[in-house]
């Protein structure tokens, strides 16, 4: 079983539209990375219904910590910075996307984090 | 200039994680559609920074209305139904993604809708 995990900073208190847009950036960026490296995983994930899970961290330090852990585990991850036209300081790191990748590995790395 | 528009039902009062996941489904599904039909638009949109805008409607009828308007205008659109494991009735239509497509056409069709 495969899923995609999106990890979002809860401390930024993004508005709902900003949250949706930033999460979509993360999802799409990680998807493209896996499309190149592991197209067979993309196919399997799509067959299974494209499961996505959104988890939260409480600050930039924790975002980077888990982003690094994901990469160290070999999971394709892409971190997102906001262009900063509204709401946030330009260049604020908001979230990252991980995978789609196998569910067990994702749970080992990100299983401690709570659902957003 | 190109952008992607995501139109979300505000009346469902989805939790933040559900909102982020459903919007990501819409974004990715519409992206894949355009990748096949108009890869040159994907390239231009990515060069320009992958602008995304999230708008709201107030019910299923309005969601379908604007989904149909988008398709009638020739914009690649993909509507999303929730699998319904949590929060929503299984099969609830939650949102759709439109494009990336040229900003002027999107604004003509969806310009009346407010930001989520």
XYZ file of N, CA, C and O in Angstrom, chain B residues 29-116:
352
model
N -5.138 16.171 -10.009
C -5.953 15.582 -11.072
C -6.043 16.504 -12.284
O -5.927 16.063 -13.432
N -6.270 17.797 -12.023
C -6.350 18.753 -13.133
C -4.979 18.907 -13.803
O -4.882 18.982 -15.039
N -3.945 18.922 -12.994
C -2.576 18.997 -13.526
C -2.311 17.847 -14.508
O -1.777 18.057 -15.600
N -2.704 16.636 -14.109
C -2.443 15.482 -14.969
C -3.221 15.583 -16.279
O -2.729 15.198 -17.339
N -4.423 16.105 -16.195
C -5.237 16.268 -17.396
C -4.561 17.235 -18.373
O -4.461 16.962 -19.572
N -4.100 18.355 -17.846
C -3.437 19.352 -18.704
C -2.091 18.828 -19.208
O -1.697 19.135 -20.344
N -1.416 18.036 -18.399
C -0.131 17.450 -18.838
C -0.292 16.663 -20.128
O 0.607 16.646 -20.965
N -1.438 15.995 -20.236
C -1.689 15.199 -21.444
C -2.156 16.056 -22.610
O -1.716 15.874 -23.745
N -3.069 16.994 -22.317
C -3.685 17.764 -23.409
C -2.828 18.944 -23.854
O -2.798 19.286 -25.040
N -2.160 19.595 -22.901
C -1.432 20.831 -23.205
C -0.121 20.925 -22.426
O 0.043 21.801 -21.568
N 0.815 20.032 -22.726
C 2.066 20.053 -21.944
C 2.794 21.393 -22.024
O 3.525 21.762 -21.097
N 2.581 22.146 -23.094
C 3.263 23.439 -23.230
C 2.760 24.440 -22.185
O 3.508 25.321 -21.739
N 1.492 24.294 -21.786
C 0.942 25.163 -20.739
C 1.546 24.799 -19.381
O 1.875 25.681 -18.575
N 1.711 23.514 -19.149
C 2.354 23.080 -17.896
C 3.755 23.686 -17.794
O 4.134 24.232 -16.747
N 4.499 23.615 -18.876
C 5.864 24.155 -18.862
C 5.877 25.640 -18.543
O 6.663 26.116 -17.722
N 5.009 26.383 -19.219
C 4.960 27.840 -19.017
C 4.538 28.165 -17.585
O 5.119 29.038 -16.924
N 3.545 27.457 -17.084
C 3.043 27.672 -15.716
C 4.150 27.398 -14.692
O 4.318 28.141 -13.718
N 4.910 26.348 -14.910
C 5.989 26.013 -13.976
C 7.095 27.070 -14.021
O 7.639 27.446 -12.982
N 7.374 27.567 -15.214
C 8.377 28.631 -15.342
C 7.941 29.887 -14.594
O 8.767 30.619 -14.053
N 6.643 30.121 -14.591
C 6.112 31.346 -13.975
C 5.912 31.216 -12.465
O 5.489 32.180 -11.823
N 6.123 30.027 -11.928
C 6.009 29.867 -10.472
C 4.786 29.119 -9.983
O 4.484 29.128 -8.793
N 4.047 28.488 -10.901
C 2.953 27.587 -10.516
C 1.887 28.263 -9.660
O 1.515 27.756 -8.607
N 1.423 29.397 -10.090
C 0.401 30.123 -9.332
C -0.868 29.277 -9.135
O -1.368 28.675 -10.091
N -1.341 29.260 -7.902
C -2.598 28.560 -7.578
C -3.510 29.503 -6.813
O -3.060 30.226 -5.940
N -4.790 29.440 -7.122
C -5.779 30.259 -6.432
C -6.901 29.341 -5.966
O -7.337 28.464 -6.707
N -7.367 29.559 -4.743
C -8.416 28.703 -4.183
C -9.664 29.564 -3.928
O -9.623 30.536 -3.179
N -10.754 29.187 -4.587
C -12.007 29.944 -4.517
C -13.074 29.089 -3.845
O -12.923 27.882 -3.713
N -14.172 29.734 -3.464
C -15.207 28.962 -2.766
C -16.573 29.083 -3.423
O -16.923 30.104 -4.016
N -17.346 27.992 -3.278
C -18.772 27.983 -3.611
C -19.519 27.514 -2.362
O -18.912 26.992 -1.429
N -20.839 27.697 -2.396
C -21.591 27.433 -1.168
C -22.486 26.203 -1.207
O -23.423 26.093 -0.425
N -22.216 25.279 -2.126
C -22.998 24.055 -2.124
C -22.685 23.226 -3.351
O -21.925 23.644 -4.235
N -23.296 22.047 -3.393
C -23.040 21.127 -4.492
C -23.541 21.697 -5.823
O -22.890 21.561 -6.856
N -24.721 22.338 -5.793
C -25.284 22.879 -7.034
C -24.344 23.908 -7.656
O -24.093 23.900 -8.868
N -23.813 24.790 -6.808
C -22.914 25.826 -7.313
C -21.584 25.219 -7.765
O -20.964 25.692 -8.730
N -21.146 24.176 -7.085
C -19.919 23.478 -7.504
C -20.089 22.927 -8.923
O -19.249 23.147 -9.798
N -21.202 22.228 -9.150
C -21.467 21.664 -10.478
C -21.644 22.752 -11.531
O -21.206 22.599 -12.669
N -22.315 23.817 -11.154
C -22.557 24.920 -12.086
C -21.221 25.456 -12.633
O -21.047 25.601 -13.849
N -20.283 25.720 -11.730
C -19.028 26.307 -12.182
C -18.110 25.261 -12.827
O -17.330 25.585 -13.728
N -18.217 24.031 -12.395
C -17.482 22.937 -13.045
C -17.900 22.844 -14.513
O -17.064 22.751 -15.418
N -19.216 22.905 -14.729
C -19.739 22.825 -16.095
C -19.326 24.047 -16.919
O -18.938 23.912 -18.088
N -19.395 25.213 -16.303
C -18.970 26.436 -17.011
C -17.506 26.348 -17.437
O -17.142 26.782 -18.536
N -16.691 25.824 -16.553
C -15.273 25.663 -16.875
C -15.079 24.734 -18.060
O -14.347 25.044 -19.008
N -15.769 23.587 -18.012
C -15.628 22.620 -19.114
C -16.159 23.204 -20.419
O -15.545 23.027 -21.476
N -17.281 23.923 -20.329
C -17.853 24.529 -21.544
C -16.896 25.542 -22.172
O -16.934 25.769 -23.384
N -16.080 26.163 -21.335
C -15.105 27.144 -21.845
C -13.833 26.471 -22.352
O -12.888 27.151 -22.770
N -13.802 25.131 -22.310
C -12.643 24.399 -22.824
C -11.504 24.249 -21.836
O -10.401 23.841 -22.214
N -11.756 24.578 -20.567
C -10.713 24.456 -19.545
C -10.714 23.015 -19.008
O -11.764 22.520 -18.594
N -9.570 22.347 -18.990
C -9.532 21.008 -18.397
C -9.838 21.089 -16.894
O -9.147 21.786 -16.147
N -10.884 20.406 -16.474
C -11.354 20.454 -15.079
C -11.532 19.028 -14.562
O -11.989 18.159 -15.302
N -11.239 18.824 -13.297
C -11.444 17.512 -12.671
C -12.122 17.700 -11.324
O -11.623 18.427 -10.462
N -13.252 17.029 -11.151
C -14.011 17.136 -9.906
C -13.646 15.977 -8.976
O -13.308 14.889 -9.450
N -13.724 16.236 -7.681
C -13.260 15.270 -6.676
C -14.408 14.835 -5.777
O -15.174 15.672 -5.286
N -14.497 13.523 -5.578
C -15.440 12.972 -4.601
C -14.634 12.410 -3.446
O -13.639 11.710 -3.656
N -15.082 12.669 -2.246
C -14.396 12.131 -1.079
C -14.707 10.654 -0.922
O -15.849 10.222 -1.080
N -13.691 9.866 -0.582
C -13.889 8.434 -0.362
C -14.772 8.217 0.869
O -15.427 7.191 0.998
N -14.765 9.163 1.773
C -15.756 9.179 2.838
C -15.459 8.323 4.039
O -16.358 7.878 4.737
N -14.178 8.096 4.306
C -13.847 7.322 5.498
C -14.142 8.123 6.771
O -14.450 7.548 7.802
N -14.019 9.421 6.684
C -14.223 10.282 7.860
C -14.945 11.554 7.438
O -14.902 11.957 6.283
N -15.582 12.179 8.368
C -16.152 13.538 8.248
C -17.336 13.671 7.295
O -18.361 14.216 7.651
N -17.190 13.164 6.044
C -18.216 13.418 5.032
C -18.917 12.122 4.631
O -18.365 11.037 4.769
N -20.128 12.258 4.090
C -20.819 11.112 3.494
C -19.993 10.564 2.330
O -19.480 11.354 1.528
N -19.876 9.230 2.224
C -19.129 8.660 1.092
C -19.648 9.201 -0.238
O -20.862 9.238 -0.456
N -18.723 9.621 -1.097
C -19.114 10.082 -2.418
C -19.464 11.552 -2.501
O -19.863 12.031 -3.564
N -19.296 12.281 -1.410
C -19.568 13.728 -1.432
C -18.618 14.437 -2.397
O -17.404 14.238 -2.346
N -19.178 15.262 -3.276
C -18.344 16.095 -4.142
C -17.835 17.275 -3.326
O -18.639 18.005 -2.728
N -16.523 17.450 -3.298
C -15.929 18.445 -2.392
C -15.335 19.657 -3.113
O -15.356 20.764 -2.569
N -14.775 19.449 -4.299
C -14.026 20.527 -4.960
C -13.692 20.116 -6.386
O -13.884 18.967 -6.767
N -13.245 21.071 -7.165
C -12.650 20.699 -8.458
C -11.436 21.564 -8.754
O -11.291 22.657 -8.192
N -10.578 21.031 -9.602
C -9.417 21.771 -10.079
C -9.629 22.146 -11.536
O -10.210 21.371 -12.296
N -9.167 23.338 -11.900
C -9.285 23.840 -13.274
C -7.919 24.341 -13.724
O -7.354 25.260 -13.128
N -7.393 23.691 -14.764
C -6.101 24.110 -15.298
C -4.948 23.519 -14.529
O -5.159 22.599 -13.749
N -3.746 24.032 -14.729
C -3.402 25.384 -15.162
C -3.909 25.714 -16.578
O -3.837 24.884 -17.483
N -4.350 27.000 -16.696
C -4.887 27.503 -17.946
C -4.635 29.006 -17.975
O -4.162 29.559 -16.978
N -4.938 29.643 -19.097
C -4.600 31.068 -19.140
C -5.507 31.854 -18.191
O -6.706 31.614 -18.078
N -4.847 32.788 -17.530
C -5.464 33.527 -16.423
C -6.720 34.289 -16.862
O -7.708 34.329 -16.128
N -6.703 34.825 -18.054
C -7.858 35.613 -18.514
C -9.113 34.761 -18.642
O -10.193 35.159 -18.222
N -8.967 33.593 -19.243
C -10.124 32.707 -19.393
C -10.633 32.266 -18.029
O -11.841 32.277 -17.772
N -9.715 31.893 -17.143
C -10.132 31.486 -15.793
C -10.871 32.621 -15.085
O -11.893 32.398 -14.427
N -10.370 33.830 -15.226
C -11.018 34.965 -14.545
C -12.406 35.253 -15.125
O -13.322 35.641 -14.407
N -12.544 35.046 -16.443
C -13.862 35.244 -17.061
C -14.892 34.274 -16.481
O -16.040 34.636 -16.251
N -14.468 33.057 -16.246
C -15.418 32.017 -15.805
C -15.612 32.028 -14.303
O -16.729 31.872 -13.805
N -14.520 32.205 -13.577
C -14.585 32.026 -12.118
C -14.395 33.341 -11.346
O -14.346 33.321 -10.103
N -14.291 34.441 -12.073
C -13.950 35.725 -11.451
C -14.956 36.218 -10.410
O -14.609 37.035 -9.552
N -16.184 35.700 -10.475
C -17.200 36.145 -9.512
C -17.013 35.482 -8.144
O -17.580 35.951 -7.150
N -16.339 34.367 -8.135
C -16.228 33.602 -6.882
C -15.204 34.243 -5.953
O -14.193 34.792 -6.399
N -15.467 34.136 -4.666
C -14.571 34.738 -3.678
C -13.467 33.767 -3.270
O -13.623 32.551 -3.345
N -12.359 34.325 -2.806
C -11.270 33.509 -2.265
C -11.760 32.726 -1.050
O -12.535 33.246 -0.243
N -11.304 31.486 -0.952
C -11.656 30.681 0.229
C -11.003 31.309 1.449
O -9.851 31.684 1.405
